[in-house]
């Protein structure tokens, strides 16, 4: 009789432990079991140098999503990013997506600058206005070799 009570107690303890481990796995892994609190958008960039999967997507310095996937569109030879945005964030059709660097040599992230268009982006839509990151190596080599004057970019004008 005592053996059965002991085995039942151990069994209940193991089941409670497994439930706790499962709960922590879902919460810490940020998995969604019952629906999603996010919607997906896409954005094309000329280059995404330094941007990685899992990078944050921010508006006014507040994280509102993450970069889910980065891949090459073989037809247009541009980088496509799949973004996961929180459902409570509505973005107008003229939103601008820019790749920025946190700090001087920090990680890359995507900054969204909301627009004023009354049309709202829905899940699966494409952000059409994008700005790729500045390639500092190319800019420095142009400056060193004296071809900055011929460059019409913003940074070329800045370094003159």
CSV table of N, CA and C in Angstrom, one decimal:
chain,number,residue,atom,x,y,z
A,1,UNK,N,0.8,-1.2,0.0
A,1,UNK,CA,0.0,0.0,0.0
A,1,UNK,C,0.9,1.3,0.0
A,2,UNK,N,1.9,1.3,0.9
A,2,UNK,CA,2.8,2.4,0.9
A,2,UNK,C,3.5,2.6,-0.4
A,3,UNK,N,3.8,1.5,-1.1
A,3,UNK,CA,4.6,1.6,-2.3
A,3,UNK,C,3.7,2.3,-3.4
A,4,UNK,N,2.4,2.0,-3.5
A,4,UNK,CA,1.5,2.6,-4.4
A,4,UNK,C,1.4,4.1,-4.2
A,5,UNK,N,1.3,4.5,-2.9
A,5,UNK,CA,1.1,5.9,-2.6
A,5,UNK,C,2.4,6.7,-3.0
A,6,UNK,N,3.6,6.1,-2.7
A,6,UNK,CA,4.8,6.7,-3.1
A,6,UNK,C,5.0,6.8,-4.6
A,7,UNK,N,4.6,5.8,-5.3
A,7,UNK,CA,4.7,5.8,-6.8
A,7,UNK,C,3.7,6.9,-7.4
A,8,UNK,N,2.5,7.0,-6.8
A,8,UNK,CA,1.5,7.9,-7.3
A,8,UNK,C,2.1,9.4,-7.0
A,9,UNK,N,2.6,9.6,-5.9
A,9,UNK,CA,3.2,10.9,-5.5
A,9,UNK,C,4.3,11.3,-6.5
A,10,UNK,N,5.2,10.4,-6.8
A,10,UNK,CA,6.3,10.6,-7.7
A,10,UNK,C,5.8,10.9,-9.1
A,11,UNK,N,4.8,10.1,-9.5
A,11,UNK,CA,4.1,10.3,-10.8
A,11,UNK,C,3.5,11.7,-11.0
A,12,UNK,N,2.8,12.2,-10.0
A,12,UNK,CA,2.2,13.5,-10.0
A,12,UNK,C,3.3,14.6,-10.0
A,13,UNK,N,4.3,14.4,-9.2
A,13,UNK,CA,5.4,15.3,-9.2
A,13,UNK,C,6.1,15.4,-10.6
A,14,UNK,N,6.3,14.3,-11.3
A,14,UNK,CA,6.9,14.3,-12.6
A,14,UNK,C,6.0,15.0,-13.6
A,15,UNK,N,4.7,14.7,-13.6
A,15,UNK,CA,3.7,15.4,-14.5
A,15,UNK,C,3.7,16.9,-14.3
A,16,UNK,N,3.7,17.3,-13.0
A,16,UNK,CA,3.8,18.8,-12.8
A,16,UNK,C,5.1,19.4,-13.3
A,17,UNK,N,6.2,18.7,-13.1
A,17,UNK,CA,7.5,19.1,-13.7
A,17,UNK,C,7.5,19.2,-15.2
A,18,UNK,N,6.9,18.3,-15.9
A,18,UNK,CA,6.8,18.3,-17.3
A,18,UNK,C,5.9,19.5,-17.8
A,19,UNK,N,4.8,19.7,-17.1
A,19,UNK,CA,4.0,20.8,-17.5
A,19,UNK,C,4.7,22.2,-17.3
A,20,UNK,N,5.5,22.3,-16.3
A,20,UNK,CA,6.3,23.5,-16.0
A,20,UNK,C,7.3,23.7,-17.1
A,21,UNK,N,8.0,22.6,-17.5
A,21,UNK,CA,9.0,22.7,-18.5
A,21,UNK,C,8.4,23.1,-19.9
A,22,UNK,N,7.2,22.5,-20.2
A,22,UNK,CA,6.5,22.8,-21.4
A,22,UNK,C,6.1,24.3,-21.4
A,23,UNK,N,5.6,24.8,-20.3
A,23,UNK,CA,5.2,26.2,-20.2
A,23,UNK,C,6.4,27.1,-20.5
A,24,UNK,N,7.5,26.9,-19.8
A,24,UNK,CA,8.7,27.7,-20.0
A,24,UNK,C,9.2,27.6,-21.4
A,25,UNK,N,9.2,26.5,-22.0
A,25,UNK,CA,9.6,26.3,-23.4
A,25,UNK,C,8.8,27.2,-24.3
A,26,UNK,N,7.5,27.2,-24.1
A,26,UNK,CA,6.6,28.1,-25.0
A,26,UNK,C,6.9,29.5,-24.7
A,27,UNK,N,7.0,29.9,-23.5
A,27,UNK,CA,7.1,31.4,-23.1
A,27,UNK,C,8.5,31.9,-23.5
A,28,UNK,N,9.5,31.2,-23.2
A,28,UNK,CA,10.9,31.6,-23.5
A,28,UNK,C,11.2,31.5,-24.9
A,29,UNK,N,10.6,30.6,-25.6
A,29,UNK,CA,10.8,30.4,-27.1
A,29,UNK,C,9.9,31.3,-27.9
A,30,UNK,N,9.1,32.1,-27.2
A,30,UNK,CA,8.1,33.0,-27.9
A,30,UNK,C,7.3,32.3,-29.0
A,31,UNK,N,6.9,31.1,-28.7
A,31,UNK,CA,6.0,30.4,-29.6
A,31,UNK,C,4.6,30.8,-29.4
A,32,UNK,N,3.8,30.7,-30.5
A,32,UNK,CA,2.4,31.0,-30.4
A,32,UNK,C,1.6,29.8,-30.7
A,33,UNK,N,0.9,29.3,-29.7
A,33,UNK,CA,0.1,28.1,-29.9
A,33,UNK,C,-1.3,28.4,-30.3
A,34,UNK,N,-1.9,29.4,-29.7
A,34,UNK,CA,-3.3,29.7,-29.9
A,34,UNK,C,-3.4,31.1,-30.7
A,35,UNK,N,-3.2,31.1,-32.0
A,35,UNK,CA,-3.3,32.3,-32.7
A,35,UNK,C,-2.0,33.1,-32.6
A,36,UNK,N,-1.9,34.2,-33.3
A,36,UNK,CA,-0.7,35.0,-33.3
A,36,UNK,C,-1.0,36.4,-33.0
A,37,UNK,N,-0.1,37.1,-32.3
A,37,UNK,CA,-0.3,38.5,-32.0
A,37,UNK,C,0.4,39.4,-33.0
A,38,UNK,N,0.8,38.8,-34.2
A,38,UNK,CA,1.6,39.5,-35.2
A,38,UNK,C,1.0,39.4,-36.5
A,39,UNK,N,1.4,40.3,-37.4
A,39,UNK,CA,1.0,40.1,-38.9
A,39,UNK,C,2.3,40.3,-39.7
A,40,UNK,N,2.3,39.8,-40.9
A,40,UNK,CA,3.6,39.8,-41.7
A,40,UNK,C,3.5,40.8,-42.8
A,41,UNK,N,4.7,41.5,-43.0
A,41,UNK,CA,4.9,42.4,-44.1
A,41,UNK,C,6.2,42.0,-44.8
A,42,UNK,N,6.4,42.5,-46.0
A,42,UNK,CA,7.6,42.3,-46.7
A,42,UNK,C,8.2,43.7,-47.1
A,43,UNK,N,9.5,43.7,-47.3
A,43,UNK,CA,10.2,44.9,-47.7
A,43,UNK,C,11.4,44.6,-48.6
A,44,UNK,N,11.5,45.2,-49.7
A,44,UNK,CA,12.7,45.0,-50.6
A,44,UNK,C,13.7,46.1,-50.4
A,45,UNK,N,15.0,45.6,-50.3
A,45,UNK,CA,16.1,46.6,-50.1
A,45,UNK,C,17.1,46.3,-51.2
A,46,UNK,N,17.9,47.3,-51.6
A,46,UNK,CA,19.0,47.1,-52.6
A,46,UNK,C,20.0,46.3,-51.9
A,47,UNK,N,20.3,46.5,-50.6
A,47,UNK,CA,21.2,45.7,-49.9
A,47,UNK,C,20.8,45.7,-48.4
A,48,UNK,N,21.1,44.6,-47.7
A,48,UNK,CA,20.8,44.5,-46.3
A,48,UNK,C,22.1,44.1,-45.5
A,49,UNK,N,23.2,44.7,-46.0
A,49,UNK,CA,24.5,44.3,-45.4
A,49,UNK,C,24.4,44.5,-43.9
A,50,UNK,N,24.7,43.4,-43.2
A,50,UNK,CA,24.8,43.4,-41.7
A,50,UNK,C,23.5,43.1,-41.0
A,51,UNK,N,22.4,43.1,-41.7
A,51,UNK,CA,21.1,42.8,-41.1
A,51,UNK,C,20.9,41.3,-40.9
A,52,UNK,N,20.4,40.9,-39.8
A,52,UNK,CA,20.3,39.4,-39.5
A,52,UNK,C,18.9,39.0,-39.2
A,53,UNK,N,18.5,37.8,-39.3
A,53,UNK,CA,17.3,37.3,-38.9
A,53,UNK,C,17.2,37.5,-37.4
A,54,UNK,N,16.0,37.9,-36.9
A,54,UNK,CA,15.8,38.2,-35.5
A,54,UNK,C,16.1,39.6,-35.1
A,55,UNK,N,16.6,40.4,-36.1
A,55,UNK,CA,16.8,41.9,-35.8
A,55,UNK,C,15.5,42.5,-35.4
A,56,UNK,N,15.6,43.6,-34.7
A,56,UNK,CA,14.4,44.3,-34.3
A,56,UNK,C,13.9,45.2,-35.3
A,57,UNK,N,12.6,45.5,-35.3
A,57,UNK,CA,11.9,46.4,-36.1
A,57,UNK,C,11.3,47.5,-35.1
A,58,UNK,N,11.7,48.8,-35.3
A,58,UNK,CA,11.3,49.8,-34.4
A,58,UNK,C,10.6,50.9,-35.0
A,59,UNK,N,9.8,51.6,-34.2
A,59,UNK,CA,9.1,52.9,-34.5
A,59,UNK,C,9.4,53.8,-33.3
A,60,UNK,N,10.1,54.9,-33.6
A,60,UNK,CA,10.4,55.9,-32.6
A,60,UNK,C,11.2,55.3,-31.4
A,61,UNK,N,12.1,54.3,-31.7
A,61,UNK,CA,12.9,53.7,-30.7
A,61,UNK,C,12.2,52.6,-29.9
A,62,UNK,N,11.0,52.2,-30.2
A,62,UNK,CA,10.2,51.2,-29.5
A,62,UNK,C,10.1,50.0,-30.5
A,63,UNK,N,10.5,48.8,-29.9
A,63,UNK,CA,10.4,47.6,-30.8
A,63,UNK,C,9.0,47.2,-31.0
A,64,UNK,N,8.6,47.0,-32.3
A,64,UNK,CA,7.3,46.7,-32.6
A,64,UNK,C,7.2,45.4,-33.4
A,65,UNK,N,8.4,44.8,-33.6
A,65,UNK,CA,8.4,43.5,-34.4
A,65,UNK,C,9.9,43.0,-34.6
A,66,UNK,N,10.0,42.0,-35.4
A,66,UNK,CA,11.3,41.4,-35.7
A,66,UNK,C,11.4,41.1,-37.2
A,67,UNK,N,12.6,40.9,-37.6
A,67,UNK,CA,12.9,40.4,-39.0
A,67,UNK,C,12.9,38.9,-38.9
A,68,UNK,N,11.9,38.3,-39.6
A,68,UNK,CA,11.7,36.8,-39.6
A,68,UNK,C,12.7,36.1,-40.6
A,69,UNK,N,12.8,36.7,-41.8
A,69,UNK,CA,13.6,35.9,-42.8
A,69,UNK,C,14.2,37.0,-43.8
A,70,UNK,N,15.3,36.7,-44.3
A,70,UNK,CA,16.0,37.5,-45.3
A,70,UNK,C,16.4,36.6,-46.5
A,71,UNK,N,16.0,37.0,-47.7
A,71,UNK,CA,16.4,36.1,-48.9
A,71,UNK,C,16.5,37.0,-50.1
A,72,UNK,N,17.1,36.4,-51.1
A,72,UNK,CA,17.3,37.1,-52.4
A,72,UNK,C,16.2,36.9,-53.4
A,73,UNK,N,15.6,37.9,-53.9
A,73,UNK,CA,14.6,37.8,-55.0
A,73,UNK,C,15.4,37.7,-56.3
A,74,UNK,N,15.4,36.5,-56.8
A,74,UNK,CA,16.3,36.2,-58.0
A,74,UNK,C,15.8,37.0,-59.2
A,75,UNK,N,14.6,37.4,-59.3
A,75,UNK,CA,14.1,38.1,-60.5
A,75,UNK,C,14.6,39.5,-60.5
A,76,UNK,N,14.5,40.2,-59.3
A,76,UNK,CA,14.9,41.6,-59.3
A,76,UNK,C,16.3,41.8,-58.7
A,77,UNK,N,16.9,40.7,-58.2
A,77,UNK,CA,18.3,40.8,-57.6
A,77,UNK,C,18.3,41.8,-56.4
A,78,UNK,N,17.2,41.8,-55.6
A,78,UNK,CA,17.2,42.6,-54.4
A,78,UNK,C,16.9,41.7,-53.2
A,79,UNK,N,17.3,42.2,-52.0
A,79,UNK,CA,17.1,41.5,-50.8
A,79,UNK,C,15.6,41.7,-50.3
A,80,UNK,N,15.0,40.6,-50.0
A,80,UNK,CA,13.6,40.7,-49.4
A,80,UNK,C,13.6,40.3,-48.0
A,81,UNK,N,13.0,41.2,-47.1
A,81,UNK,CA,12.9,40.9,-45.7
A,81,UNK,C,11.5,40.6,-45.4
A,82,UNK,N,11.2,39.5,-44.6
A,82,UNK,CA,9.9,39.2,-44.1
A,82,UNK,C,9.9,39.8,-42.7
A,83,UNK,N,9.0,40.7,-42.4
A,83,UNK,CA,8.9,41.3,-41.1
A,83,UNK,C,7.6,40.8,-40.3
A,84,UNK,N,7.8,40.6,-39.0
A,84,UNK,CA,6.7,40.2,-38.1
A,84,UNK,C,6.4,41.4,-37.2
A,85,UNK,N,5.2,42.0,-37.4
A,85,UNK,CA,4.8,43.3,-36.7
A,85,UNK,C,3.7,43.0,-35.8
A,86,UNK,N,3.7,43.6,-34.6
A,86,UNK,CA,2.6,43.4,-33.6
A,86,UNK,C,1.3,43.9,-34.2
A,87,UNK,N,0.2,43.1,-33.9
A,87,UNK,CA,-1.1,43.4,-34.5
A,87,UNK,C,-1.6,44.7,-34.0
A,88,UNK,N,-1.3,45.2,-32.9
A,88,UNK,CA,-1.8,46.5,-32.4
A,88,UNK,C,-1.1,47.7,-33.1
A,89,UNK,N,-0.1,47.5,-33.9
A,89,UNK,CA,0.5,48.6,-34.6
A,89,UNK,C,0.0,48.6,-36.1
A,90,UNK,N,-0.6,49.7,-36.4
A,90,UNK,CA,-1.1,49.9,-37.8
A,90,UNK,C,-0.2,50.8,-38.6
A,91,UNK,N,0.2,50.4,-39.8
A,91,UNK,CA,1.1,51.1,-40.6
A,91,UNK,C,0.4,51.6,-41.9
A,92,UNK,N,0.6,52.8,-42.2
A,92,UNK,CA,0.0,53.4,-43.5
A,92,UNK,C,0.8,52.8,-44.7
A,93,UNK,N,0.2,52.9,-45.8
A,93,UNK,CA,0.8,52.4,-47.0
A,93,UNK,C,2.1,53.1,-47.4
A,94,UNK,N,2.3,54.4,-47.0
A,94,UNK,CA,3.5,55.1,-47.3
A,94,UNK,C,4.5,55.1,-46.2
A,95,UNK,N,4.5,54.1,-45.4
A,95,UNK,CA,5.5,53.9,-44.3
A,95,UNK,C,6.9,53.8,-45.0
A,96,UNK,N,8.0,54.3,-44.4
A,96,UNK,CA,9.3,54.1,-44.9
A,96,UNK,C,10.1,53.2,-44.0
A,97,UNK,N,10.7,52.2,-44.6
A,97,UNK,CA,11.6,51.2,-43.8
A,97,UNK,C,13.0,51.5,-44.1
A,98,UNK,N,13.8,51.8,-43.1
A,98,UNK,CA,15.2,52.1,-43.2
A,98,UNK,C,16.0,51.2,-42.4
A,99,UNK,N,17.2,50.8,-42.9
A,99,UNK,CA,18.1,49.9,-42.1
A,99,UNK,C,19.1,50.9,-41.4
A,100,UNK,N,19.1,50.8,-40.1
A,100,UNK,CA,19.9,51.7,-39.3
A,100,UNK,C,20.9,50.8,-38.4
A,101,UNK,N,21.9,51.5,-37.8
A,101,UNK,CA,22.8,50.8,-36.9
A,101,UNK,C,22.6,51.4,-35.5
A,102,UNK,N,22.5,50.6,-34.5
A,102,UNK,CA,22.5,51.1,-33.2
A,102,UNK,C,23.9,51.3,-32.7
A,103,UNK,N,24.2,52.6,-32.4
A,103,UNK,CA,25.5,53.0,-32.0
A,103,UNK,C,26.4,53.1,-33.3
A,104,UNK,N,27.7,53.2,-33.0
A,104,UNK,CA,28.6,53.4,-34.1
A,104,UNK,C,28.9,52.1,-34.9
A,105,UNK,N,29.1,51.0,-34.2
A,105,UNK,CA,29.4,49.8,-34.8
A,105,UNK,C,28.4,48.7,-34.3
A,106,UNK,N,27.2,49.1,-33.9
A,106,UNK,CA,26.3,48.1,-33.3
A,106,UNK,C,25.6,47.3,-34.3
A,107,UNK,N,24.6,46.6,-33.8
A,107,UNK,CA,23.7,45.7,-34.6
A,107,UNK,C,22.8,46.5,-35.5
A,108,UNK,N,22.5,46.0,-36.7
A,108,UNK,CA,21.5,46.6,-37.6
A,108,UNK,C,20.1,46.3,-37.2
A,109,UNK,N,19.2,47.2,-37.4
A,109,UNK,CA,17.8,47.0,-37.2
A,109,UNK,C,17.0,47.8,-38.3
A,110,UNK,N,15.7,47.6,-38.3
A,110,UNK,CA,14.9,48.3,-39.3
A,110,UNK,C,14.1,49.3,-38.5
A,111,UNK,N,14.2,50.6,-39.0
A,111,UNK,CA,13.4,51.6,-38.4
A,111,UNK,C,12.2,52.0,-39.4
A,112,UNK,N,11.0,52.0,-38.8
A,112,UNK,CA,9.9,52.3,-39.6
A,112,UNK,C,9.5,53.8,-39.3
A,113,UNK,N,9.3,54.6,-40.4
A,113,UNK,CA,8.8,56.0,-40.2
A,113,UNK,C,7.4,56.0,-40.8
A,114,UNK,N,6.4,56.2,-39.9
A,114,UNK,CA,5.0,56.2,-40.4
A,114,UNK,C,4.8,57.3,-41.3
A,115,UNK,N,3.8,57.1,-42.2
A,115,UNK,CA,3.4,58.2,-43.1
A,115,UNK,C,2.0,58.7,-42.8
A,116,UNK,N,1.4,59.3,-43.7
A,116,UNK,CA,0.1,59.9,-43.5
A,116,UNK,C,-1.0,59.4,-44.4
A,117,UNK,N,-0.7,58.4,-45.2
A,117,UNK,CA,-1.7,57.8,-46.1
A,117,UNK,C,-2.8,57.1,-45.3
A,118,UNK,N,-4.1,57.4,-45.7
A,118,UNK,CA,-5.2,56.7,-44.9
A,118,UNK,C,-5.3,55.2,-45.2
A,119,UNK,N,-4.7,54.8,-46.3
A,119,UNK,CA,-4.7,53.3,-46.6
A,119,UNK,C,-3.7,52.6,-45.6
A,120,UNK,N,-4.2,51.5,-45.1
A,120,UNK,CA,-3.4,50.8,-44.1
A,120,UNK,C,-2.9,49.5,-44.7
A,121,UNK,N,-1.6,49.1,-44.3
A,121,UNK,CA,-1.0,47.8,-44.8
A,121,UNK,C,-1.7,46.7,-44.1
A,122,UNK,N,-1.9,45.6,-44.8
A,122,UNK,CA,-2.5,44.4,-44.3
A,122,UNK,C,-1.4,43.3,-44.3
A,123,UNK,N,-1.7,42.2,-43.6
A,123,UNK,CA,-0.7,41.1,-43.6
A,123,UNK,C,-0.4,40.6,-45.0
A,124,UNK,N,0.9,40.4,-45.3
A,124,UNK,CA,1.3,40.0,-46.6
A,124,UNK,C,1.6,41.1,-47.6
A,125,UNK,N,1.3,42.4,-47.2
A,125,UNK,CA,1.6,43.5,-48.1
A,125,UNK,C,3.1,43.8,-48.1
A,126,UNK,N,3.5,44.6,-49.1
A,126,UNK,CA,4.9,45.0,-49.3
A,126,UNK,C,5.1,46.5,-49.0
A,127,UNK,N,6.1,46.7,-48.2
A,127,UNK,CA,6.5,48.1,-47.9
A,127,UNK,C,7.3,48.6,-49.1
A,128,UNK,N,6.8,49.6,-49.8
A,128,UNK,CA,7.5,50.0,-51.1
A,128,UNK,C,8.6,51.0,-50.9
A,129,UNK,N,8.5,51.9,-49.9
A,129,UNK,CA,9.5,52.9,-49.6
A,129,UNK,C,10.6,52.3,-48.7
A,130,UNK,N,11.8,52.1,-49.2
A,130,UNK,CA,12.8,51.5,-48.3
A,130,UNK,C,14.1,52.3,-48.5
A,131,UNK,N,15.0,52.3,-47.5
A,131,UNK,CA,16.3,52.9,-47.6
A,131,UNK,C,17.3,51.9,-47.1
A,132,UNK,N,18.3,51.6,-47.9
A,132,UNK,CA,19.3,50.6,-47.6
A,132,UNK,C,20.4,51.3,-46.7
A,133,UNK,N,21.2,50.5,-46.0
A,133,UNK,CA,22.2,51.1,-45.1
A,133,UNK,C,23.3,51.8,-45.9
A,134,UNK,N,24.0,52.7,-45.3
A,134,UNK,CA,25.1,53.4,-45.9
A,134,UNK,C,26.3,52.4,-45.8
A,135,UNK,N,27.0,52.3,-47.0
A,135,UNK,CA,28.2,51.4,-47.0
A,135,UNK,C,29.4,52.3,-46.7
A,136,UNK,N,29.8,52.3,-45.4
A,136,UNK,CA,30.9,53.1,-45.0
A,136,UNK,C,32.2,52.8,-45.7
A,137,UNK,N,32.5,51.5,-46.0
A,137,UNK,CA,33.7,51.1,-46.6
A,137,UNK,C,33.8,51.7,-48.0
A,138,UNK,N,32.7,51.7,-48.8
A,138,UNK,CA,32.7,52.3,-50.1
A,138,UNK,C,32.9,53.8,-50.0
A,139,UNK,N,32.2,54.4,-49.0
A,139,UNK,CA,32.3,55.8,-48.8
A,139,UNK,C,33.7,56.3,-48.5
A,140,UNK,N,34.4,55.5,-47.6
A,140,UNK,CA,35.7,55.9,-47.2
A,140,UNK,C,36.7,55.7,-48.4
A,141,UNK,N,36.5,54.6,-49.2
A,141,UNK,CA,37.4,54.4,-50.3
A,141,UNK,C,37.2,55.5,-51.3
A,142,UNK,N,36.0,56.0,-51.5
A,142,UNK,CA,35.7,57.1,-52.4
A,142,UNK,C,36.4,58.4,-51.9
A,143,UNK,N,36.3,58.6,-50.6
A,143,UNK,CA,37.0,59.8,-50.0
A,143,UNK,C,38.5,59.7,-50.1
A,144,UNK,N,39.1,58.5,-49.9
A,144,UNK,CA,40.5,58.4,-49.9
A,144,UNK,C,41.1,58.5,-51.3
A,145,UNK,N,40.3,58.0,-52.3
A,145,UNK,CA,40.8,58.1,-53.7
A,145,UNK,C,40.3,59.3,-54.4
A,146,UNK,N,39.6,60.2,-53.7
A,146,UNK,CA,39.3,61.5,-54.3
A,146,UNK,C,38.1,61.5,-55.2
A,147,UNK,N,37.2,60.5,-55.2
A,147,UNK,CA,36.0,60.6,-56.1
A,147,UNK,C,34.7,61.0,-55.4
A,148,UNK,N,34.8,61.5,-54.2
A,148,UNK,CA,33.6,61.9,-53.5
A,148,UNK,C,32.9,63.1,-54.2
A,149,UNK,N,33.7,64.0,-54.8
A,149,UNK,CA,33.1,65.1,-55.5
A,149,UNK,C,32.1,64.7,-56.6
A,150,UNK,N,32.4,63.5,-57.2
A,150,UNK,CA,31.6,63.1,-58.4
A,150,UNK,C,30.4,62.3,-57.9
A,151,UNK,N,30.3,62.0,-56.6
A,151,UNK,CA,29.2,61.2,-56.1
A,151,UNK,C,28.1,62.2,-55.6
A,152,UNK,N,26.8,61.9,-56.0
A,152,UNK,CA,25.7,62.7,-55.7
A,152,UNK,C,24.9,62.2,-54.5
A,153,UNK,N,25.5,61.3,-53.7
A,153,UNK,CA,24.7,60.8,-52.6
A,153,UNK,C,24.7,61.8,-51.4
A,154,UNK,N,23.9,61.6,-50.5
A,154,UNK,CA,23.8,62.5,-49.3
A,154,UNK,C,25.2,62.5,-48.6
A,155,UNK,N,25.8,61.3,-48.3
A,155,UNK,CA,27.0,61.3,-47.6
A,155,UNK,C,28.1,61.9,-48.4
A,156,UNK,N,28.1,61.8,-49.7
A,156,UNK,CA,29.1,62.5,-50.6
A,156,UNK,C,29.0,64.0,-50.4
A,157,UNK,N,27.8,64.5,-50.3
A,157,UNK,CA,27.7,65.9,-50.0
A,157,UNK,C,28.1,66.3,-48.6
A,158,UNK,N,27.9,65.4,-47.7
A,158,UNK,CA,28.2,65.6,-46.3
A,158,UNK,C,29.7,65.7,-46.1
A,159,UNK,N,30.5,64.9,-46.8
A,159,UNK,CA,31.9,64.8,-46.6
A,159,UNK,C,32.7,65.9,-47.4
A,160,UNK,N,32.0,66.7,-48.3
A,160,UNK,CA,32.7,67.7,-49.0
A,160,UNK,C,33.2,68.8,-48.2
